[in-house]
Amino acid sequence: MTLKFIEDYINEKLNENDEYVRFTYYELKVKNNLNEVDIKTFLELAKNKFENMGYKVYFINDQYSYNGEIKKVEQNEFMVAIKNNEGK
């Protein structure tokens, strides 16, 4: 796994939906064949990037609000990032 892979994958997800981004077990572990160390590194770097961009970041079992609904990061999801639109 390279920094370019991380950057490209995050950008791909942002192009799909820049308000709500989620990374699932299937995407990282199965589809991209990342091992546990790579997944941990990916999530740490993605968290930093999203927080620097003004997103709120949530991990497994965290509760969050999106579109007026209270949701929970499920066991098959590693991370959810939601654009912080407060004050807009």
Coordinates of C-alpha atoms in Angstrom, one line a residue:
M1 CA 0.0 0.0 0.0
T2 CA 1.3 3.4 -0.9
L3 CA 0.4 7.0 0.0
K4 CA -0.8 7.4 -3.6
F5 CA -3.2 4.5 -3.2
I6 CA -4.6 6.1 0.0
E7 CA -4.9 9.5 -1.7
D8 CA -6.5 8.1 -4.8
Y9 CA -8.9 5.9 -2.9
I10 CA -10.1 8.7 -0.7
N11 CA -10.5 11.0 -3.7
E12 CA -12.5 8.2 -5.4
K13 CA -14.8 8.0 -2.4
L14 CA -15.2 11.8 -2.3
N15 CA -16.1 11.9 -5.9
E16 CA -19.0 9.4 -5.2
N17 CA -20.3 11.5 -2.2
D18 CA -18.4 14.3 -0.6
E19 CA -20.9 14.7 2.3
Y20 CA -20.8 11.1 3.6
V21 CA -17.9 8.7 3.2
R22 CA -17.6 5.2 4.6
F23 CA -15.0 2.5 4.3
T24 CA -16.2 -1.0 4.8
Y25 CA -14.5 -4.3 5.7
Y26 CA -15.2 -5.6 2.2
E27 CA -13.7 -2.6 0.4
L28 CA -10.4 -2.6 2.4
K29 CA -9.9 -6.2 3.3
V30 CA -11.4 -8.2 0.4
K31 CA -11.5 -5.9 -2.6
N32 CA -8.2 -4.2 -2.0
N33 CA -6.5 -7.1 -0.2
L34 CA -5.1 -5.0 2.6
N35 CA -3.7 -6.7 5.7
E36 CA -4.4 -5.6 9.2
V37 CA -1.3 -3.3 9.4
D38 CA -2.2 -1.7 6.1
I39 CA -5.8 -1.2 7.2
K40 CA -4.7 0.4 10.5
T41 CA -2.3 2.8 8.6
F42 CA -5.0 3.6 6.0
L43 CA -7.5 4.5 8.7
E44 CA -5.1 6.6 10.6
L45 CA -4.1 8.6 7.6
A46 CA -7.6 8.8 6.3
K47 CA -8.8 10.1 9.7
N48 CA -6.2 12.8 9.7
K49 CA -7.0 13.9 6.1
F50 CA -10.8 14.0 6.8
E51 CA -10.4 15.9 10.0
N52 CA -8.1 18.4 8.3
M53 CA -10.8 18.9 5.7
G54 CA -13.5 19.6 8.3
Y55 CA -15.1 16.2 8.5
K56 CA -16.2 14.4 11.7
V57 CA -14.8 10.9 11.8
Y58 CA -16.4 7.8 13.4
F59 CA -15.3 4.3 14.0
I60 CA -16.9 0.9 14.8
N61 CA -19.8 1.3 17.4
D62 CA -19.7 5.1 17.4
Q63 CA -23.0 6.8 17.0
Y64 CA -23.5 9.7 14.7
S65 CA -26.2 11.9 13.2
Y66 CA -26.7 12.1 9.5
N67 CA -29.7 13.6 7.7
G68 CA -31.6 13.9 11.0
E69 CA -31.1 10.2 11.8
I70 CA -29.1 8.7 14.6
K71 CA -26.9 5.9 13.2
K72 CA -24.2 3.6 14.4
V73 CA -21.0 2.6 12.6
E74 CA -21.7 -1.1 12.1
Q75 CA -19.3 -4.0 12.6
N76 CA -18.8 -4.3 8.8
E77 CA -17.8 -0.7 8.5
F78 CA -14.3 0.5 9.6
M79 CA -14.9 4.2 9.4
V80 CA -17.5 6.9 8.5
A81 CA -16.6 10.5 7.7
I82 CA -19.3 13.2 7.6
K83 CA -18.7 16.7 6.3
N84 CA -19.2 19.2 9.1
N85 CA -21.7 21.7 7.7
E86 CA -22.3 23.5 11.0
G87 CA -22.3 27.2 10.5
K88 CA -23.2 27.1 6.8

